[in-house]
Short mmCIF file of C-alpha atoms in Angstrom, two decimals:
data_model
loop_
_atom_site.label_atom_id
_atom_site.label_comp_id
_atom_site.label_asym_id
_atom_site.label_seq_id
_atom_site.Cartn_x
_atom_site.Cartn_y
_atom_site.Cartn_z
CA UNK A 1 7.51 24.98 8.30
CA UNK A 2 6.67 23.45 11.58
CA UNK A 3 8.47 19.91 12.26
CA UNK A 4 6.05 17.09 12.23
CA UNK A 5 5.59 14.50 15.02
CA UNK A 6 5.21 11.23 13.68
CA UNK A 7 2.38 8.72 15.07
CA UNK A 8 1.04 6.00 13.23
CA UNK A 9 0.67 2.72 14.95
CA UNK A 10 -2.73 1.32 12.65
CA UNK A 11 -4.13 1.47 9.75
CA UNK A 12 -7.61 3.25 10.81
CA UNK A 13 -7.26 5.73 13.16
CA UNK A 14 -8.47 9.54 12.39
CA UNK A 15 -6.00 10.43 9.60
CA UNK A 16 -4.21 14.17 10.05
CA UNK A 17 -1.34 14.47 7.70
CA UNK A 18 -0.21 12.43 4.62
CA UNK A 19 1.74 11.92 1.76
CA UNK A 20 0.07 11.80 -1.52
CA UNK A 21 1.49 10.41 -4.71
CA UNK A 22 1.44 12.75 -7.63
CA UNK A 23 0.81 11.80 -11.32
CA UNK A 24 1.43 15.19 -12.93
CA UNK A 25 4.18 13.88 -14.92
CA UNK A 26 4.45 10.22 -15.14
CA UNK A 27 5.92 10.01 -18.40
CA UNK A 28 5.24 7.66 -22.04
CA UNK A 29 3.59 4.16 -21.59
CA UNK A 30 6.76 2.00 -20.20
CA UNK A 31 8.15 -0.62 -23.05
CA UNK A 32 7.16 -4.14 -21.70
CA UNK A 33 10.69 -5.17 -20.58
CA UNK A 34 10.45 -2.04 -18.00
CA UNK A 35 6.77 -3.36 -16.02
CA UNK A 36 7.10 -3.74 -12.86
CA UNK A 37 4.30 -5.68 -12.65
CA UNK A 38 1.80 -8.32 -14.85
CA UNK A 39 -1.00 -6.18 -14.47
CA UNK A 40 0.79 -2.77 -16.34
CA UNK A 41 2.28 -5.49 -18.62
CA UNK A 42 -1.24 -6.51 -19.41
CA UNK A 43 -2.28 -3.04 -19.96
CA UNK A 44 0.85 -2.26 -22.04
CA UNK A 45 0.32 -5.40 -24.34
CA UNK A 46 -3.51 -4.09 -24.63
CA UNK A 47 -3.30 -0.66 -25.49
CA UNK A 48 -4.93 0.48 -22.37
CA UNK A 49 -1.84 2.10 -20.24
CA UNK A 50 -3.76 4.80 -18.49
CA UNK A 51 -3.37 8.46 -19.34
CA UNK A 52 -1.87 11.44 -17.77
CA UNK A 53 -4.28 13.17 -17.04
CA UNK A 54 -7.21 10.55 -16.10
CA UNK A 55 -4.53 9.62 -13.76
CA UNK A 56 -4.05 13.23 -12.21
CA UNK A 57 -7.76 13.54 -12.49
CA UNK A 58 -8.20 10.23 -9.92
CA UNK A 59 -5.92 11.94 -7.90
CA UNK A 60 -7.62 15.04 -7.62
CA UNK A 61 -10.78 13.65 -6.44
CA UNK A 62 -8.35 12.12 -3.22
CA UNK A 63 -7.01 14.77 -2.63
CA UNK A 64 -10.56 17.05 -2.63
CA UNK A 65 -11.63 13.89 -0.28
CA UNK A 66 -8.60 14.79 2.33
CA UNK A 67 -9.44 18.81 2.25
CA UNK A 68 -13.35 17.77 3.20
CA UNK A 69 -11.94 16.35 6.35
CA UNK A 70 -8.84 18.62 6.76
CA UNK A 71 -6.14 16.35 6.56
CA UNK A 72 -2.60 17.54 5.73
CA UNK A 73 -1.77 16.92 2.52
CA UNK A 74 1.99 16.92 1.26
CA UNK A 75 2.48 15.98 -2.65
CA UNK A 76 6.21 14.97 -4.11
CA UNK A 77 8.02 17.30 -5.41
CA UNK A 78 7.62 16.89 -9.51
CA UNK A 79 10.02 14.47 -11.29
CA UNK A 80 9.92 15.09 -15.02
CA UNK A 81 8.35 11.53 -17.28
CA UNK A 82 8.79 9.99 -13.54
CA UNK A 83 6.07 7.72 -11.77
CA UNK A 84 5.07 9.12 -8.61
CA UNK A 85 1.92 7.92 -7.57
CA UNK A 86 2.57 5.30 -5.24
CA UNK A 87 4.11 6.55 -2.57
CA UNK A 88 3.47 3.93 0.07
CA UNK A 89 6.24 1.65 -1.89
CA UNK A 90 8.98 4.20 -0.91
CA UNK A 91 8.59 4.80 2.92
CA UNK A 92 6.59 4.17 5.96
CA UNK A 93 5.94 5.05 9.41
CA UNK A 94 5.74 3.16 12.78
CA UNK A 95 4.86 4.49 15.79
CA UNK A 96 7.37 7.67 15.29
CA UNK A 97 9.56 6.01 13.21
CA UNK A 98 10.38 7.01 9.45
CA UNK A 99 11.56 4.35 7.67
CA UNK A 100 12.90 5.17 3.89
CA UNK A 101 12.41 1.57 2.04
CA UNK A 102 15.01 0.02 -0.02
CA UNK A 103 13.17 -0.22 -3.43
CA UNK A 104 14.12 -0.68 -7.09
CA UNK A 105 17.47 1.25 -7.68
CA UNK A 106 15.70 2.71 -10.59
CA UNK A 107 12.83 4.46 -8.44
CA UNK A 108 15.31 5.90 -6.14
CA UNK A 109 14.95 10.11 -6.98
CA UNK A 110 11.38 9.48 -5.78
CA UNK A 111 12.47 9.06 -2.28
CA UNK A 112 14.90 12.60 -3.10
CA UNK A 113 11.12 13.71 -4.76
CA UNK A 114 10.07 14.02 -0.38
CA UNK A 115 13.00 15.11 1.23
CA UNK A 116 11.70 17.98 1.98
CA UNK A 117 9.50 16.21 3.96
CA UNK A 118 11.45 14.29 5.75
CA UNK A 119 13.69 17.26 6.80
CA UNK A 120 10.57 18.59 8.78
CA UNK A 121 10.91 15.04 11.21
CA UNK A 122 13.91 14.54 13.96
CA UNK A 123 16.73 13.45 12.41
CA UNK A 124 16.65 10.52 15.24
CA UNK A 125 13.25 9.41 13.55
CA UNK A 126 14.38 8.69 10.35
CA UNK A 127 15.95 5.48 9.60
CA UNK A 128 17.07 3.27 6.46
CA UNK A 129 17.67 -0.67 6.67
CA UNK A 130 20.95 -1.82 5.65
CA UNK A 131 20.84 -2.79 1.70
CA UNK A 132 20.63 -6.34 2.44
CA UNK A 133 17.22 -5.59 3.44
CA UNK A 134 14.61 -5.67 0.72
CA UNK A 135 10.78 -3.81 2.10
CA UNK A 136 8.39 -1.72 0.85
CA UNK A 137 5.48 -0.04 2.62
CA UNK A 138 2.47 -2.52 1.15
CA UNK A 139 4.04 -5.05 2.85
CA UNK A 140 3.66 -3.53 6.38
CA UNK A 141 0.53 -3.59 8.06
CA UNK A 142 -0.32 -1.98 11.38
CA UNK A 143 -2.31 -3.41 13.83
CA UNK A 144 -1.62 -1.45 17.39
CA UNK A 145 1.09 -3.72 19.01
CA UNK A 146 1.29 -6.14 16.33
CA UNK A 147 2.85 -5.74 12.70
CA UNK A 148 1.59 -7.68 9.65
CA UNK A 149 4.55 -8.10 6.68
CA UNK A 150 3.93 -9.89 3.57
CA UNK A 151 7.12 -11.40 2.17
CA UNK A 152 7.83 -14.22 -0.28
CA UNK A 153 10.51 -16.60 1.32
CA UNK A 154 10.71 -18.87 -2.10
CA UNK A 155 14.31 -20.13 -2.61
CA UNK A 156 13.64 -18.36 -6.08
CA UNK A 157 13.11 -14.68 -4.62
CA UNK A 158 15.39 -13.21 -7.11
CA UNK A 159 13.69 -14.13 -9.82
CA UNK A 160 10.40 -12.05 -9.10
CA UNK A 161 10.39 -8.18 -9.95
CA UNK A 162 7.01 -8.48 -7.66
CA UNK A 163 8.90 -9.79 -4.41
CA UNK A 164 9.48 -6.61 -2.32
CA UNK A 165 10.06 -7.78 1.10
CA UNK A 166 12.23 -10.56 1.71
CA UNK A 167 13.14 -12.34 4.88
CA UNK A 168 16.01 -9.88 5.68
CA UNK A 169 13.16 -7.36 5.99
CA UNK A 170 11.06 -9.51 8.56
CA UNK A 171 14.00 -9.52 11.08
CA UNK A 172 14.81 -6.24 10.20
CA UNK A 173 11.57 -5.30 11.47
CA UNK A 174 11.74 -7.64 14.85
CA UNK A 175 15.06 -6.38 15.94
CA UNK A 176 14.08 -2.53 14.96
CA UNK A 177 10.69 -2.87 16.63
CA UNK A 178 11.22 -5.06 19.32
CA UNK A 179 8.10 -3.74 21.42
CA UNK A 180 5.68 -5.34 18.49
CA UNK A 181 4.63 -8.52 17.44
CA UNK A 182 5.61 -9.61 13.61
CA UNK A 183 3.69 -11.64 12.12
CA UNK A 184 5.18 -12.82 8.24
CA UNK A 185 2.83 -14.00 5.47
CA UNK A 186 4.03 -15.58 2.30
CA UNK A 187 2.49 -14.30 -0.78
CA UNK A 188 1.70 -15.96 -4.06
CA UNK A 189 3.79 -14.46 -6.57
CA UNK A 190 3.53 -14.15 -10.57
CA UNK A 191 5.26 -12.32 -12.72
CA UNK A 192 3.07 -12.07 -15.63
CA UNK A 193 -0.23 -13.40 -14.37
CA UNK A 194 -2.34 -10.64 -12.44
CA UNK A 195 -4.91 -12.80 -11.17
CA UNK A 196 -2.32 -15.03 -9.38
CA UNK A 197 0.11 -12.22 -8.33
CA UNK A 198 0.22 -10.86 -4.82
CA UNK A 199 2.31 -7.59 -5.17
CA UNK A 200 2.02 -6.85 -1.58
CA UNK A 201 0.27 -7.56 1.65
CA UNK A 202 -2.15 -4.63 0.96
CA UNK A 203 -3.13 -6.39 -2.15
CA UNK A 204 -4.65 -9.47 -0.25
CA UNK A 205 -5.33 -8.04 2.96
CA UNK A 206 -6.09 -4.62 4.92
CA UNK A 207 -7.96 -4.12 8.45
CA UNK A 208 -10.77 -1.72 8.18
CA UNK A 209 -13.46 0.05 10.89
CA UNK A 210 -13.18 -1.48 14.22
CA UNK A 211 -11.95 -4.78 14.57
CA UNK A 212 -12.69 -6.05 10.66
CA UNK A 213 -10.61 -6.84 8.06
CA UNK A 214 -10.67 -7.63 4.16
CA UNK A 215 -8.77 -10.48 2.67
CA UNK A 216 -8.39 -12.88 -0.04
CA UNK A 217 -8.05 -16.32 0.59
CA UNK A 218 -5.29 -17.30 -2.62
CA UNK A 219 -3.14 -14.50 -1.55
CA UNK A 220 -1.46 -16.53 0.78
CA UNK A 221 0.48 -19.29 -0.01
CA UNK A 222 0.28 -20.74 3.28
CA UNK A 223 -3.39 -21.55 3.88
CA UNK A 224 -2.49 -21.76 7.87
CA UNK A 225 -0.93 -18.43 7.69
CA UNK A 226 -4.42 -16.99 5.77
CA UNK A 227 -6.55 -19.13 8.71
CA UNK A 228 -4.59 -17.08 11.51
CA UNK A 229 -5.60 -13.79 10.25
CA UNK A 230 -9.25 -15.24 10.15
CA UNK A 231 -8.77 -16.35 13.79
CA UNK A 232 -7.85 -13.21 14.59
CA UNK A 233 -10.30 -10.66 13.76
CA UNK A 234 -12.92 -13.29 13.98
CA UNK A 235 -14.60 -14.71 10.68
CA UNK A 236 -17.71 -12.73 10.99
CA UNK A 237 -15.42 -9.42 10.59
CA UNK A 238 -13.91 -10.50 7.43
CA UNK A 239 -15.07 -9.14 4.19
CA UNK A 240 -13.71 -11.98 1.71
CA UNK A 241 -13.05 -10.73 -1.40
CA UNK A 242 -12.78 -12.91 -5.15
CA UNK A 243 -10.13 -13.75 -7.71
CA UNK A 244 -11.77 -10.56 -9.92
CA UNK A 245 -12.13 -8.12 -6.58
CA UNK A 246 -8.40 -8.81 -5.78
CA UNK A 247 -7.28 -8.14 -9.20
CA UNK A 248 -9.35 -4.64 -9.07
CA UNK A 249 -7.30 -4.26 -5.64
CA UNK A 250 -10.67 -4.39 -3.59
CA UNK A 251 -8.21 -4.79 -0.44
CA UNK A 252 -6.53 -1.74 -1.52
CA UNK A 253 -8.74 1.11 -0.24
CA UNK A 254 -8.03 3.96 2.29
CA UNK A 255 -9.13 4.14 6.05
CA UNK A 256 -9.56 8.26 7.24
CA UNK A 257 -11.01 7.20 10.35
CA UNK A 258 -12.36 3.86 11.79
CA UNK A 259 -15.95 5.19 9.94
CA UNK A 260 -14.95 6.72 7.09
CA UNK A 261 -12.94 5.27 3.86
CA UNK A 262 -12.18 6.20 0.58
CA UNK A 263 -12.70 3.68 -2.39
CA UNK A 264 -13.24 2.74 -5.69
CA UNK A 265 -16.24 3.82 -6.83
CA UNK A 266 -16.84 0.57 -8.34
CA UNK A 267 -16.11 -1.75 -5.42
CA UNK A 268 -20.16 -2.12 -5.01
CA UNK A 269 -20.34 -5.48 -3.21
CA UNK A 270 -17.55 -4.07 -0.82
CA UNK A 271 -18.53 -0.41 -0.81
CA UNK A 272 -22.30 -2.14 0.36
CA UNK A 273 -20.88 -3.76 3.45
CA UNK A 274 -18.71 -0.74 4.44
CA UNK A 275 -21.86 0.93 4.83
CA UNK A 276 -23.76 -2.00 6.36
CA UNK A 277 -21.65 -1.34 8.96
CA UNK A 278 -21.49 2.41 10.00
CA UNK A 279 -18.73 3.26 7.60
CA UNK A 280 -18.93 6.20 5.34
CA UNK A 281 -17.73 5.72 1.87
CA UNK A 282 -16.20 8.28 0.57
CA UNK A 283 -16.10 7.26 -3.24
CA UNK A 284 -13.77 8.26 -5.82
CA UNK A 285 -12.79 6.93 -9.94
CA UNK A 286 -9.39 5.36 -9.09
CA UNK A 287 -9.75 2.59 -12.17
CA UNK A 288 -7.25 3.81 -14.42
CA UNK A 289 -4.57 4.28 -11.70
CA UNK A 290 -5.88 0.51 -11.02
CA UNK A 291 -3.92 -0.07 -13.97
CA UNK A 292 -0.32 -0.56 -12.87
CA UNK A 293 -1.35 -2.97 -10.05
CA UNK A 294 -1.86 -0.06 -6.95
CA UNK A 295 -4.63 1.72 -5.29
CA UNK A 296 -5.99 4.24 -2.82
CA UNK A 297 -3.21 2.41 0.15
CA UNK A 298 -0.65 2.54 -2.48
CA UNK A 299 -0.54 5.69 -3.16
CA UNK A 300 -0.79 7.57 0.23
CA UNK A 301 1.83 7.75 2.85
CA UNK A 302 0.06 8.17 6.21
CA UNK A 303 2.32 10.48 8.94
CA UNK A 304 -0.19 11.53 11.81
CA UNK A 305 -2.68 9.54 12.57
CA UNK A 306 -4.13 10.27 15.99
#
């Protein structure tokens, strides 16, 4: 197989190889004490865990989405009653730089589940933070010469299953990328209420198209640190996005080129001003996989963009 040559340095640029989750064999509904999250707890309590094979079906229709505009799709090896789907928690790329995240011990044999991916970039190009270092890839936006991190830098980190990145994993990130600006935002955290809960960055905040952005405004427990992003792109390019669109992860969707994204098929109000301006929606059912608290960013692991 031909080695790949990482390049990602944004979120929207014309996608040309990725990783996508797989949810072949995700195993029985989880008992409550092993959610990861308040909104699969709240889907475990209800009786509505999704299914197998909705699940695979949802990721089907991504995948069919990536072959229309031949991108290079790479799936995880399969991990028997494993969760696979959300592969942007377990690695990342900057620029040409692999970075295998420290996540929950417990999820671990999914990195081993895209080794043989990995093996196809340099060996230089691959690198893993020291264990001290606590981030996942929802945390880490792109944004050219500037990186965005979401992080939680309560005294109480430790007691949150839903804090990822931790402070350790901002400086990481300076020192390892010293040629980009980092920018940290502190999320607002909850362990068993979904509507509160900011899992990651990605869950309150994504740039989309050219120069626009989508956001939610109680995401971010510093309202100063919400205002700069708003500076930033410019108010008129943010999409702003409610309490009930941020708990359907409306921030969540998938950029395959500056016009042209996949979403949720029942993101209406968003999926209306994508189009208002030039983008092509590429719709697909991803409610079920909504479930556990990820979507459409969560589960792909961009490698080439151009």
């Amino acid at each position: 197989m031909e080695k790949i040559n990482l390049h990602v340095n944004n979120e929207t640029s014309r996608l040309r190889s990725v990783i996508l989750g797989t949810a072949k064999s995700n195993g029985p509904v989880p008992d409550l004490v092993d959610a990861y999250d308040p909104k699969s707890r709240e889907h475990i309590i209800a009786g509505t865990y999704p299914k197998n094979e909705d699940m695979v079906r949802e990721m089907e229709a991504v995948a069919a989405v990536f072959e229309k505009y031949d991108v290079k799709v790479f799936r995880p090896e399969q991990i028997e009653d494993c969760n696979q789907i959300f592969t942007r928690d377990i690695g990342f790329v900057i620029d040409n730089v692999f970075v295998k995240a420290n996540i929950l011990p417990d999820r671990e044999e999914e990195i081993e589940a895209i080794q043989y991916v990995i093996d196809l970039i340099n060996p230089d190009n691959v690198v893993r933070p020291p264990e001290e270092v606590h981030i996942e890839g929802g945390d880490v936006m792109l944004y050219n010469d500037h990186v965005f991190v979401g992080t939680y830098r309560g005294e109480d980190y430790a007691d949150y299953i839903i804090a990822r990145t931790n402070v350790q994993g901002v400086e990481w990130l300076e020192k390892t990328f010293p040629n980009k600006k980092v920018v940290s935002f502190n999320l607002r955290k909850d362990n068993h209420d979904p509507y509160n809960n900011a899992l990651h960055l990605d869950c309150c905040f994504q740039p989309v198209g050219d120069g626009k952005c989508i956001i939610h405004r109680n995401g971010f427990l510093q309202e100063e640190e919400y205002q700069y992003l708003i500076d930033f792109f410019g108010s008129e390019n943010c999409f702003e996005i409610s309490q009930e669109e941020m708990y359907y992860m409306n921030s969540n969707i998938f950029s395959i080129a500056p016009d042209v994204v996949v979403s949720e098929n029942n993101f209406t109000r968003l999926n209306t001003w994508l189009r208002g301006h030039g983008i092509t929606v590429e719709e697909v059912p991803y409610a079920e996989i909504s479930k556990q608290e990820g979507l459409l960013r969560c589960s792909t692991l961009p490698l080439i963009r151009d």
